[in-house]
GROMACS .gro file of C-alpha atoms in nm:
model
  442
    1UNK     CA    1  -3.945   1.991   7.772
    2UNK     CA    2  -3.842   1.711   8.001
    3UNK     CA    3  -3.762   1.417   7.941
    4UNK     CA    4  -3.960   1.098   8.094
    5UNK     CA    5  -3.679   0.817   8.103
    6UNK     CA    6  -3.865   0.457   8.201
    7UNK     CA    7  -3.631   0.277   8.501
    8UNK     CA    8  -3.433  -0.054   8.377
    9UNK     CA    9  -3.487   0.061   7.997
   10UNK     CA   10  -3.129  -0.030   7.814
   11UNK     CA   11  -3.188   0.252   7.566
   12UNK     CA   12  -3.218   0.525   7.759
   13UNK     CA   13  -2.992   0.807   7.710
   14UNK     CA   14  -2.724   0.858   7.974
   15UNK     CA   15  -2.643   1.178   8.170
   16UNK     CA   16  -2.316   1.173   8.334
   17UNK     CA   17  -2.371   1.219   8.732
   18UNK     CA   18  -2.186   1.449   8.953
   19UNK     CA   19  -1.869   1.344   9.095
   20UNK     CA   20  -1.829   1.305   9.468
   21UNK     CA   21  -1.687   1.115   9.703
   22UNK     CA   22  -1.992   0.889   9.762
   23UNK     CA   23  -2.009   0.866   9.388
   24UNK     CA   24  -1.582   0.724   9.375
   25UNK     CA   25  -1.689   0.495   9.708
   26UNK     CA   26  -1.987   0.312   9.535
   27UNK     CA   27  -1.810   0.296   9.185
   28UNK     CA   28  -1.507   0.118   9.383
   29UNK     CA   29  -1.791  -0.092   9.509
   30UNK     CA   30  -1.910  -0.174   9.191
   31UNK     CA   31  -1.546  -0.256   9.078
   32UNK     CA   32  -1.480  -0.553   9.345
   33UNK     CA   33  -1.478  -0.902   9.185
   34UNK     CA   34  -1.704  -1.173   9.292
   35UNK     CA   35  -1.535  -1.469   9.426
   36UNK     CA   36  -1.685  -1.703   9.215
   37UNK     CA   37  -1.487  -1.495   8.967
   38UNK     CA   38  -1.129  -1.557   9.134
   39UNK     CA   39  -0.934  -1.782   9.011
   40UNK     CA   40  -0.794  -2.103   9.189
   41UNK     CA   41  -0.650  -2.442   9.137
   42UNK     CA   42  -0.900  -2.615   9.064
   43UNK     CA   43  -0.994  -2.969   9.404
   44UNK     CA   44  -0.983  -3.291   9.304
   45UNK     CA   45  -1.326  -3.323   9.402
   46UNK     CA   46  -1.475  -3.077   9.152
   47UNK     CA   47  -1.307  -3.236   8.888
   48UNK     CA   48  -1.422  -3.580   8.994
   49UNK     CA   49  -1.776  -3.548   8.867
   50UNK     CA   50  -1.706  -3.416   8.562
   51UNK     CA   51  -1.435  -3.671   8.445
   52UNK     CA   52  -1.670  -3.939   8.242
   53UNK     CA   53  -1.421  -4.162   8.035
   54UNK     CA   54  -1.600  -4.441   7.895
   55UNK     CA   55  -1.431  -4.750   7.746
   56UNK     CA   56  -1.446  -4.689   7.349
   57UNK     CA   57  -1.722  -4.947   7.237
   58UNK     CA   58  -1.747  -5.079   6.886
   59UNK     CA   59  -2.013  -5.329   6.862
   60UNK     CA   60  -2.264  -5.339   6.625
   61UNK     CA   61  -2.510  -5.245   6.918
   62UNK     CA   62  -2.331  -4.942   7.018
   63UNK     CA   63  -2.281  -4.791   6.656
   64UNK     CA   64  -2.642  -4.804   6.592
   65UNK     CA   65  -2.719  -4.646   6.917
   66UNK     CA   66  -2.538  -4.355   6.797
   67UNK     CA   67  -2.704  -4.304   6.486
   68UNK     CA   68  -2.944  -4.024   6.578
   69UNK     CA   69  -3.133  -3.972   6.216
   70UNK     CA   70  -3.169  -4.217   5.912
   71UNK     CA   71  -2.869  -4.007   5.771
   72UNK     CA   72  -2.621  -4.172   6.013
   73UNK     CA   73  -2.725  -4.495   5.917
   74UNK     CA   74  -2.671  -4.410   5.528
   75UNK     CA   75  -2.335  -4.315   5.652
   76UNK     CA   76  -2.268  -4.649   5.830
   77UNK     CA   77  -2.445  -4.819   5.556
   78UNK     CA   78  -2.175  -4.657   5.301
   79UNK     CA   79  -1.884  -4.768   5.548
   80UNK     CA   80  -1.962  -5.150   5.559
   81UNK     CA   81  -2.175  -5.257   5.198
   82UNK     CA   82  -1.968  -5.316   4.888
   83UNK     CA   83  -2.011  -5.043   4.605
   84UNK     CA   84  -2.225  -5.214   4.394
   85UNK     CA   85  -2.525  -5.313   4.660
   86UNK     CA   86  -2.457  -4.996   4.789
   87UNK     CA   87  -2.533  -4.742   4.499
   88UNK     CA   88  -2.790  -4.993   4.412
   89UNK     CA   89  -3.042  -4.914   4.699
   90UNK     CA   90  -2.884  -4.545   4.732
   91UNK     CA   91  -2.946  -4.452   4.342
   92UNK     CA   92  -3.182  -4.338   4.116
   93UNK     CA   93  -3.176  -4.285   3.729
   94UNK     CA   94  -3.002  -4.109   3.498
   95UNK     CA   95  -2.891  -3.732   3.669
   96UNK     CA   96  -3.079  -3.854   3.934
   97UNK     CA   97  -3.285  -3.528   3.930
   98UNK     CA   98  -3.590  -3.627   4.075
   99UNK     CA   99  -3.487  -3.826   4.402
  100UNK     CA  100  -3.285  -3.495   4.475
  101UNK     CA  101  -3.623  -3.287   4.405
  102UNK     CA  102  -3.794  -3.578   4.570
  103UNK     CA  103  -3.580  -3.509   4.933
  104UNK     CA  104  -3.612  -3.120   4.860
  105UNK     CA  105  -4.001  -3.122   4.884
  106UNK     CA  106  -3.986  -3.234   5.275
  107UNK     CA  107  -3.715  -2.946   5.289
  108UNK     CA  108  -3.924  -2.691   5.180
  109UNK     CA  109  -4.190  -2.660   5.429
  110UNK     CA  110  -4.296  -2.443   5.719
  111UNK     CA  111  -4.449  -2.648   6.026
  112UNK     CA  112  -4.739  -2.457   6.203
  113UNK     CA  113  -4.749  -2.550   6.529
  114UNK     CA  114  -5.028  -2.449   6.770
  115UNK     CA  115  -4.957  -2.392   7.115
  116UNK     CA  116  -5.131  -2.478   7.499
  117UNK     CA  117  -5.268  -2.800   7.387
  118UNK     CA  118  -5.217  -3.121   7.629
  119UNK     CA  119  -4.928  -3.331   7.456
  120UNK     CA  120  -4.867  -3.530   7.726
  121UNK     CA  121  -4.966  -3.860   7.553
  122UNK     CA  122  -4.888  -3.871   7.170
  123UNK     CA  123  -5.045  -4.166   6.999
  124UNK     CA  124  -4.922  -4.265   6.642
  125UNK     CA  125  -5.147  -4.564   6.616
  126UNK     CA  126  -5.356  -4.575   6.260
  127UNK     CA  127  -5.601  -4.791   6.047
  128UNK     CA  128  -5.467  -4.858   5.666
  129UNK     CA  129  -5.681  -5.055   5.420
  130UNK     CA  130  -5.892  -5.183   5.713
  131UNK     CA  131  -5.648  -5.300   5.972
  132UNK     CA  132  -5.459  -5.123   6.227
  133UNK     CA  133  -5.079  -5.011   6.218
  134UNK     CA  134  -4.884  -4.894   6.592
  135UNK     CA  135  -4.687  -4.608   6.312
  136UNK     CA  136  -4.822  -4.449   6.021
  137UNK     CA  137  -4.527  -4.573   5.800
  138UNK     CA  138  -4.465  -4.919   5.632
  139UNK     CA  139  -4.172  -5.109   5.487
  140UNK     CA  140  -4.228  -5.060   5.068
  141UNK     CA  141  -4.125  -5.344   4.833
  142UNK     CA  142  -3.774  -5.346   4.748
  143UNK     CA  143  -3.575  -5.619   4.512
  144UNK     CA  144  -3.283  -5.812   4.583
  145UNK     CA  145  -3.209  -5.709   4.971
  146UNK     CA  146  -3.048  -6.003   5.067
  147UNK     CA  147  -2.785  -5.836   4.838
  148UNK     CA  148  -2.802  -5.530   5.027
  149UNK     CA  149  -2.704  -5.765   5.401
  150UNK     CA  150  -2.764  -6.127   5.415
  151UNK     CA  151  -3.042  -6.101   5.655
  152UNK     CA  152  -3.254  -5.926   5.409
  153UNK     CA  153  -3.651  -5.951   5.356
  154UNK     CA  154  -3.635  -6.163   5.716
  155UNK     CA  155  -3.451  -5.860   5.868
  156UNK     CA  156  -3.727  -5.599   5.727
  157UNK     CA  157  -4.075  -5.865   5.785
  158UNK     CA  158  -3.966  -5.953   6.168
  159UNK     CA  159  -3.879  -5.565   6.242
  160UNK     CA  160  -4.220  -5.456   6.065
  161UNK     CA  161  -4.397  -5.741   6.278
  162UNK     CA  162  -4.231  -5.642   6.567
  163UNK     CA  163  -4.323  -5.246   6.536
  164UNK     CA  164  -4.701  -5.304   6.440
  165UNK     CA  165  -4.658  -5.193   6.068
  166UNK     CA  166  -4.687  -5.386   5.736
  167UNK     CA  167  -4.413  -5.493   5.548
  168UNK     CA  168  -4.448  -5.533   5.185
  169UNK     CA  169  -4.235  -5.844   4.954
  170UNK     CA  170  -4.158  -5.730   4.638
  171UNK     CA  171  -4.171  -5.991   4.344
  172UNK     CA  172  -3.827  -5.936   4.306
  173UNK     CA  173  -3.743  -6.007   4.653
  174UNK     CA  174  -3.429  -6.269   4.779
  175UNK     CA  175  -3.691  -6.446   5.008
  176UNK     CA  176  -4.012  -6.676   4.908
  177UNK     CA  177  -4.349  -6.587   5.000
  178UNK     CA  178  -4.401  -6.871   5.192
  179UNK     CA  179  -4.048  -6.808   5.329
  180UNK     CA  180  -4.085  -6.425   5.453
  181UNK     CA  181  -4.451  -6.551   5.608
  182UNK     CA  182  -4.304  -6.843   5.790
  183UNK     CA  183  -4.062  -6.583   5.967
  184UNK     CA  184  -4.310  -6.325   6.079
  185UNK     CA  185  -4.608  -6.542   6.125
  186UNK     CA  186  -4.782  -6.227   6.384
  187UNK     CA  187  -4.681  -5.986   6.097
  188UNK     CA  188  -4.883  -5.808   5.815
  189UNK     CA  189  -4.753  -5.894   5.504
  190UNK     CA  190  -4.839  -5.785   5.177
  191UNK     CA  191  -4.716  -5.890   4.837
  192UNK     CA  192  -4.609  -5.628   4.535
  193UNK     CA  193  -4.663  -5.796   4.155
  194UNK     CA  194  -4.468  -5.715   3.872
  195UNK     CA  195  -4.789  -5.815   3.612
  196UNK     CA  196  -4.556  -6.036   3.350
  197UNK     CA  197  -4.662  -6.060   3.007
  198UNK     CA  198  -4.688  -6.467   3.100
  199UNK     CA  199  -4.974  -6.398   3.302
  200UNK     CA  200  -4.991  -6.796   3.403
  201UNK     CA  201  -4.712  -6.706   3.639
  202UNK     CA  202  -4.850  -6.381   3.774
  203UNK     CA  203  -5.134  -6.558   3.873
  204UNK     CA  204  -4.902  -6.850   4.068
  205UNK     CA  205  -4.746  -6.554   4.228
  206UNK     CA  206  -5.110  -6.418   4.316
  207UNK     CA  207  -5.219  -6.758   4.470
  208UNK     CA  208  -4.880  -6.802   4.658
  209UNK     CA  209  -4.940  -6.484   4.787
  210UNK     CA  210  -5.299  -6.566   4.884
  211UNK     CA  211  -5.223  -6.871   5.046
  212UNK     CA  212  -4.955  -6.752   5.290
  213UNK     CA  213  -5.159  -6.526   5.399
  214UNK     CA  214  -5.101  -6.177   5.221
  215UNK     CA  215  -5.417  -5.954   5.298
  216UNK     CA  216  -5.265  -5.687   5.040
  217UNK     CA  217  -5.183  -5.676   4.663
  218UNK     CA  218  -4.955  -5.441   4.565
  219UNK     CA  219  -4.924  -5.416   4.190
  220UNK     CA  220  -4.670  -5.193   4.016
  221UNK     CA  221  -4.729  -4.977   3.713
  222UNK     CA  222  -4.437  -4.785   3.608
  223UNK     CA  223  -4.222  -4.990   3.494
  224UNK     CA  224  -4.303  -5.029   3.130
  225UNK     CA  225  -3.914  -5.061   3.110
  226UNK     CA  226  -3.597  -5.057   3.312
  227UNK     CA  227  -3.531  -4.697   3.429
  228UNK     CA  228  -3.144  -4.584   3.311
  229UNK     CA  229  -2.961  -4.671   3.658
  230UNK     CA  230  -2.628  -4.484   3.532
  231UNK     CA  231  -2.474  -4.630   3.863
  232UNK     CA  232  -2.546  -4.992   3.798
  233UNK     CA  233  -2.429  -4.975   3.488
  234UNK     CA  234  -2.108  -4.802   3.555
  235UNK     CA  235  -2.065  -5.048   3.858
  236UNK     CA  236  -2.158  -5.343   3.623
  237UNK     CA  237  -2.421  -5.491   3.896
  238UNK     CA  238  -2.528  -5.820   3.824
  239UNK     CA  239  -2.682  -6.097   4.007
  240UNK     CA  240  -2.495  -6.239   4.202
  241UNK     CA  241  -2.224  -6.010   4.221
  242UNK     CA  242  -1.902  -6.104   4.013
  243UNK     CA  243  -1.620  -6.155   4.165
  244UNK     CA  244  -1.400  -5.923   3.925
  245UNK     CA  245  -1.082  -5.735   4.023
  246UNK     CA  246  -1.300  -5.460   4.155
  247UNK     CA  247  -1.524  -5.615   4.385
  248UNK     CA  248  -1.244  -5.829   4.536
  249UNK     CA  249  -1.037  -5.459   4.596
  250UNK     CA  250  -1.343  -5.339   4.754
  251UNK     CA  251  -1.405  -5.645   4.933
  252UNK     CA  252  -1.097  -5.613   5.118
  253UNK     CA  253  -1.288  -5.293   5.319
  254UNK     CA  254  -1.607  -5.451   5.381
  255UNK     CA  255  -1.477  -5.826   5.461
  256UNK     CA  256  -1.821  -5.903   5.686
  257UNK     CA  257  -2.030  -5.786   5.390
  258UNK     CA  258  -1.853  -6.092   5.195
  259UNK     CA  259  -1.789  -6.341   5.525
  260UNK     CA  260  -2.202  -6.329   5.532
  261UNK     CA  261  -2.280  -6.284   5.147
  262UNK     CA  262  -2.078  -6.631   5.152
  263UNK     CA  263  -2.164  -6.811   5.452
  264UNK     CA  264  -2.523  -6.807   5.371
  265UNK     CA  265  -2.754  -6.966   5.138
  266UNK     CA  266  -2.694  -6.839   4.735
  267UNK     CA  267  -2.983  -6.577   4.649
  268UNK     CA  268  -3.319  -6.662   4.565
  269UNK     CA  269  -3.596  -6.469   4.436
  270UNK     CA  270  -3.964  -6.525   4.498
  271UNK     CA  271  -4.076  -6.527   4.158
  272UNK     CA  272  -3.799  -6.753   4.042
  273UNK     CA  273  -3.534  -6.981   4.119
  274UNK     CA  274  -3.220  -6.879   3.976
  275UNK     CA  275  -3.138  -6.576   3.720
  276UNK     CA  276  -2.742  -6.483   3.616
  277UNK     CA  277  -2.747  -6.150   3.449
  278UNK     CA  278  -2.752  -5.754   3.449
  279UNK     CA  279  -2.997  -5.578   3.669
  280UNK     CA  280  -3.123  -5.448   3.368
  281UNK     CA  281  -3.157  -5.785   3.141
  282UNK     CA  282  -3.370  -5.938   3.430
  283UNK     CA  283  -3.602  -5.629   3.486
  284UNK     CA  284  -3.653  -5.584   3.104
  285UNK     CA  285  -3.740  -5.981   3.112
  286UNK     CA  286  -4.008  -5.926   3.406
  287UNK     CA  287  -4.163  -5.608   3.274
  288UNK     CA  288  -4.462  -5.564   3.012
  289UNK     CA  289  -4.484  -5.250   2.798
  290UNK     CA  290  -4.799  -5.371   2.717
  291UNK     CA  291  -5.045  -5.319   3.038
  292UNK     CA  292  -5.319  -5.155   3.044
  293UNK     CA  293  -5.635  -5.094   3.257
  294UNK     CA  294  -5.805  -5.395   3.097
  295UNK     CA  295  -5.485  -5.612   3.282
  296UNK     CA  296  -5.620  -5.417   3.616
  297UNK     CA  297  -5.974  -5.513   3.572
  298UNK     CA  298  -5.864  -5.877   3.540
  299UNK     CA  299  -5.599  -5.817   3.849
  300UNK     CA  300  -5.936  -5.694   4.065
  301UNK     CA  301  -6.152  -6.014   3.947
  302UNK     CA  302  -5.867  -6.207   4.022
  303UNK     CA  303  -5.752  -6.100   4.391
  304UNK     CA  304  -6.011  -6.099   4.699
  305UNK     CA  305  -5.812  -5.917   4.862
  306UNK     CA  306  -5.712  -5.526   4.967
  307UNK     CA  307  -5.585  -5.407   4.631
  308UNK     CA  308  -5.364  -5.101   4.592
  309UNK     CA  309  -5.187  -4.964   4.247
  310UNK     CA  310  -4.818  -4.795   4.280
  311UNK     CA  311  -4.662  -4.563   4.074
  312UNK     CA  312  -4.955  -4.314   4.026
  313UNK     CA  313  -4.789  -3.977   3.925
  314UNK     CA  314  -5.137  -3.759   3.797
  315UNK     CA  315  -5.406  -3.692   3.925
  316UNK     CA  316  -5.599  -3.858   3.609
  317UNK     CA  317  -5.498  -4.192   3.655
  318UNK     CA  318  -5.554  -4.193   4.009
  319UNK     CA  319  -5.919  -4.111   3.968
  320UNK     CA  320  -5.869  -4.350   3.713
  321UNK     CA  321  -5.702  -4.635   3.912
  322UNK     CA  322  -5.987  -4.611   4.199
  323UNK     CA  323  -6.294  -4.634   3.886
  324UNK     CA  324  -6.153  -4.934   3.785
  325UNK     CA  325  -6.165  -5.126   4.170
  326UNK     CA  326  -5.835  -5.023   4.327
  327UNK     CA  327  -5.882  -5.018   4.721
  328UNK     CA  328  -5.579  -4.730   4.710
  329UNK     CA  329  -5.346  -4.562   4.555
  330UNK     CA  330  -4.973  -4.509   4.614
  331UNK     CA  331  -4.830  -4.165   4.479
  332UNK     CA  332  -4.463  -4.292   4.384
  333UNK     CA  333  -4.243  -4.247   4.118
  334UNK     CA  334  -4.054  -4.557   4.189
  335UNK     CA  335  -3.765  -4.361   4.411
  336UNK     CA  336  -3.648  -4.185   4.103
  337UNK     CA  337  -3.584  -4.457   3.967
  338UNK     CA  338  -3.781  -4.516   3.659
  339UNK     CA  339  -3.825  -4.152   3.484
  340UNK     CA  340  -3.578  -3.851   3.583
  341UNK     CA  341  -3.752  -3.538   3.636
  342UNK     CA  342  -4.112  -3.711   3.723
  343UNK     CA  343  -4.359  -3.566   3.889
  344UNK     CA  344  -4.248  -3.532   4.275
  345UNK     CA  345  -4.522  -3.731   4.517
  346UNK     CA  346  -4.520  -3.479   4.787
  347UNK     CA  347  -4.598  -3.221   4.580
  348UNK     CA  348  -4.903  -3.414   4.384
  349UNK     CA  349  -5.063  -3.505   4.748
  350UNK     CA  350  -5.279  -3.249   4.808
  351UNK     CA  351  -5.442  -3.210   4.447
  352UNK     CA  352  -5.476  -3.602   4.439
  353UNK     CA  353  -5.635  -3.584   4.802
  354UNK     CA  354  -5.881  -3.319   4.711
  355UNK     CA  355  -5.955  -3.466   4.389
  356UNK     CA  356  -6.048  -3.775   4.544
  357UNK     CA  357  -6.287  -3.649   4.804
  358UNK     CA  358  -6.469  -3.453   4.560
  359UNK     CA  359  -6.541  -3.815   4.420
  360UNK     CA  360  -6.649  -3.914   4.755
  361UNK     CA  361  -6.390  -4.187   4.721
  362UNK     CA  362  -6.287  -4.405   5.041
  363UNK     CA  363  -5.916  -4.532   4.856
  364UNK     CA  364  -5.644  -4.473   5.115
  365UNK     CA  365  -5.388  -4.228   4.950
  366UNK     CA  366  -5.020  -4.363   5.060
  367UNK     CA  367  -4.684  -4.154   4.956
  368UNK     CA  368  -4.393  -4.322   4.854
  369UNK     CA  369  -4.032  -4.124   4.806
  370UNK     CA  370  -3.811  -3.896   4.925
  371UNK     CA  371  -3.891  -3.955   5.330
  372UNK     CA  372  -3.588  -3.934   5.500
  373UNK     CA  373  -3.761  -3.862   5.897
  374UNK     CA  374  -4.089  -3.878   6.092
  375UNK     CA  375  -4.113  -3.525   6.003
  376UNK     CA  376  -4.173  -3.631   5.709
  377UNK     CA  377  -4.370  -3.879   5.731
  378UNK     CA  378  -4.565  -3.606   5.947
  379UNK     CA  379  -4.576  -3.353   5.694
  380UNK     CA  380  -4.746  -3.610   5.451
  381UNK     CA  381  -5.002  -3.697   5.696
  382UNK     CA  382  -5.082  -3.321   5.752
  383UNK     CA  383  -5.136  -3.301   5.369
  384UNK     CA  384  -5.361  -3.552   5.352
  385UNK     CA  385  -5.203  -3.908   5.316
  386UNK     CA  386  -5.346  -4.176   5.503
  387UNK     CA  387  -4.980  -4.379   5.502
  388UNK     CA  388  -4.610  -4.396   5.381
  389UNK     CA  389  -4.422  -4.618   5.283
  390UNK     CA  390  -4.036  -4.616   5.334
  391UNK     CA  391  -3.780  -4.783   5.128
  392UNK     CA  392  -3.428  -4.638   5.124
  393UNK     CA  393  -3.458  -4.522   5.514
  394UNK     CA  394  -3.518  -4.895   5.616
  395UNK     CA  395  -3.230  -5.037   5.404
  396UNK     CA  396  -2.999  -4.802   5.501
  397UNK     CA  397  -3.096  -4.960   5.848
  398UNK     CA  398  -3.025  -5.314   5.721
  399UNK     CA  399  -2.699  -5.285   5.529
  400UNK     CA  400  -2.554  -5.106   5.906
  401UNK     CA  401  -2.669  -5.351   6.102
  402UNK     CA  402  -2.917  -5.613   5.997
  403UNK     CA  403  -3.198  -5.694   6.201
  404UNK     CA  404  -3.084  -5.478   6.496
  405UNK     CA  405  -3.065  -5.188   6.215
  406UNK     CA  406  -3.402  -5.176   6.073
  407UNK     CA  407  -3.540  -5.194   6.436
  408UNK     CA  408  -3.291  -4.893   6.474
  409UNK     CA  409  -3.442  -4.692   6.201
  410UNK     CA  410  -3.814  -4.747   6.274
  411UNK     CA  411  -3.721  -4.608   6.625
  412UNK     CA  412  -3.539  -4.313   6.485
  413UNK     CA  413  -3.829  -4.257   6.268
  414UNK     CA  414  -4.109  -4.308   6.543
  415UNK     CA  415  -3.904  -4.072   6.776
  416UNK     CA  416  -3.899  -3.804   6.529
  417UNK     CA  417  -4.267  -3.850   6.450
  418UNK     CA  418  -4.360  -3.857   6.844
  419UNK     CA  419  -4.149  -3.514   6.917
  420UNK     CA  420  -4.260  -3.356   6.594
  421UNK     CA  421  -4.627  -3.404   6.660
  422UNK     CA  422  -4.582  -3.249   7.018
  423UNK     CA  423  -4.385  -2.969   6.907
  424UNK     CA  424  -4.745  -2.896   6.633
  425UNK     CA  425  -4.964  -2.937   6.937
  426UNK     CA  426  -5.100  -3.235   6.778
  427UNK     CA  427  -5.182  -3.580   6.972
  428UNK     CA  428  -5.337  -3.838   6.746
  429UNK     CA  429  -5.264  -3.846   6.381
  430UNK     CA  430  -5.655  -3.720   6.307
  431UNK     CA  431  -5.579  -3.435   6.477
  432UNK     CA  432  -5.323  -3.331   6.146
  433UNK     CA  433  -5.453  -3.115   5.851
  434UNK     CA  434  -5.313  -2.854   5.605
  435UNK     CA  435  -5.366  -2.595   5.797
  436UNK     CA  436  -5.034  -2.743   6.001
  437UNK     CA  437  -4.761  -2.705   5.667
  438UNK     CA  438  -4.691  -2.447   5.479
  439UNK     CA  439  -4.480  -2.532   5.085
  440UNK     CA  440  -4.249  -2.247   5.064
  441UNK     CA  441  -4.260  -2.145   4.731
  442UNK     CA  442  -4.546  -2.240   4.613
   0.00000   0.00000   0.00000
């Protein structure tokens, strides 16, 4: 039989050919070296272009420029915040269990991109609970940052103004209402309320909040008590910090943490004036075990305003939130920081999404936890949130460089978004659906 061999294929059996002297002249042929392949000494003037010394640069500009992902800034973050502030914002509670599960859900995806679709113009650019945001990410409520750097809420508010996106005061924030409004007056701010069990000074909180010009209520419902933060305790956080053996040793590492923690006006909170204590003494102070949806009812007579409920972790008590006049609902479980092992946001999106639309319900659905890129943030959108929020990602941002470092990580974050997007085939954020993430697993 013979044998049909296809020219150029690799696998093709070989035969060996007949050996004559025009077969020895071409294989000497084939044996001379191409003088590209000699080697020389190499000319001054090839070397020229390719010798780039820079001057080493160590401003605080150029060590945010090389952060490339939110993870670089942790690392920064680590490198120039005291202990205590530091496993503060970077902790969770108890084993910590469920902010590691929490970061694992965004792992554990498959993107499916689509192909030969015009990218050329990607367009992040939103609407969230009636108004417009330039990303489809906002800055989430987070206590005591002026702890975290001295610039705190003012750092977060003016970057959020500055990027198009809301930023969001917690009641246990180191800035006043009026305060963080007065320094991003173009900004969207909204306000987060711990409901106290002295409900006169909710509601002072509530008009504050409506008078400086808060469009948004953000009310917080799962924290019925403290959370066990093993790493404030074992750190023995309090407010201010002590200045114990320990935090002066560690001080002695991070001596423009304490030159601005100093220099700068004592903290303040912006629901009150002065508290000396553990973490844990103040929060159990603030919070009441007693709530229930009859408190939300009198929260949605009470406010005029957009009204949205955090910490929703079922799919019951979303419905649930939404029947009784919440405007939206944020899937959170508080950063890990309340119950270890709670349900995991990312994984509860789609079954709260669907469950909602079956209702015919309008209430935006905004994820909280665990988002660590735009990818992320990306991924959540595809699944059916209308927003994030991010908390950790942004501070990381402030405690490496202030101001200059939350800008940093909103343009890390927008980057990623903007590149993933393109690489799906996607160009607006409408364009996103399930059918563009896979959970591996499940």
């Amino acid at each position: 039989m013979t044998q049909t061999i296809e020219p150029g294929n690799p696998e093709a059996p070989t035969t060996p050919a007949a050996t004559t002297p025009d077969n020895h002249a071409s294989g000497a042929a084939a044996g001379t070296v191409p003088a590209a392949l000699k080697r020389r000494i190499p000319k001054y003037s090839d070397l020229a272009p390719l010798m780039q010394f820079k001057k080493p640069e160590f401003s605080r500009e150029a060590r945010l420029r090389r952060a490339s992902t939110i993870w670089d800034l942790r690392d920064i973050a680590k490198r120039r915040t005291p202990q205590a502030p530091f496993d503060y914002t970077d902790g969770a509670a108890e084993a910590e269990i469920t902010l590691r599960r929490a970061r694992q859900a965004f792992l554990d995806i498959e993107f499916r991109p689509g192909i030969l679709r015009d990218v050329s113009k990607v367009d992040l650019g939103t609407q969230i609970l009636g108004k417009p945001s330039l990303l489809p990410v906002g800055i989430a409520p987070t206590g005591f940052t002026r702890m975290m750097q001295s610039e705190g809420e003012y750092a977060g508010s003016r970057a959020a103004a500055a990027a198009g996106i809301p930023y969001t005061l917690s009641t246990m924030g180191t800035a006043s209402i009026e305060d963080v409004a007065a320094a991003a007056p173009d900004g969207r701010n909204w306000f987060q309320l711990y409901l106290w069990t002295d409900r006169d000074r909710s509601l002072e909180l509530i008009e504050r909040a409506a008078r400086a010009g808060n469009d948004t209520l953000m009310v917080t419902v799962d924290t019925a008590v403290a959370g066990a933060r093993l790493r404030d305790v074992r750190n023995g956080m309090t407010i201010p910090p002590a200045l114990t053996l320990k935090t002066v040793l560690d001080a002695s590492y991070r001596p423009a943490w304490w030159f601005n923690f100093l220099t700068h006006e004592p903290l303040t909170f912006a629901s009150l004036s002065r508290y000396t204590g553990t973490v844990a003494d103040l929060i159990n102070s603030m919070f009441d075990p007693t709530l229930t949806f009859e408190d939300l009812d009198w929260l949605r007579e009470t406010w005029k305003g957009k009204l949205v409920v955090k910490g929703i972790q079922t799919v019951e008590d979303a419905r649930k939130v939404v029947d009784h006049g919440a405007d939206g609902i944020i899937l959170s479980n508080h950063g890990g920081r309340q119950l270890d092992r709670a349900p995991i946001p990312f994984h509860l999106l789609p079954e709260v999404t669907a469950a909602l639309r079956k209702d015919h319900s309008d209430a935006a659905v905004i994820l909280d936890t665990g988002i660590m890129s735009g990818a992320d943030i990306i991924a959540a959108l595809a699944l059916g949130a209308d927003f994030t929020l991010i908390g950790r990602a942004y501070l990381y941002g402030l405690m490496a460089g202030g101001r200059a470092g939350v800008d940093r990580a909103i343009q890390i974050l927008k980057t990623d978004m903007v590149r993933t997007m393109a690489l799906l085939g996607v160009s607006r954020i409408s364009e996103l659906n399930p059918d563009h993430v896979r959970l591996l697993g499940r």
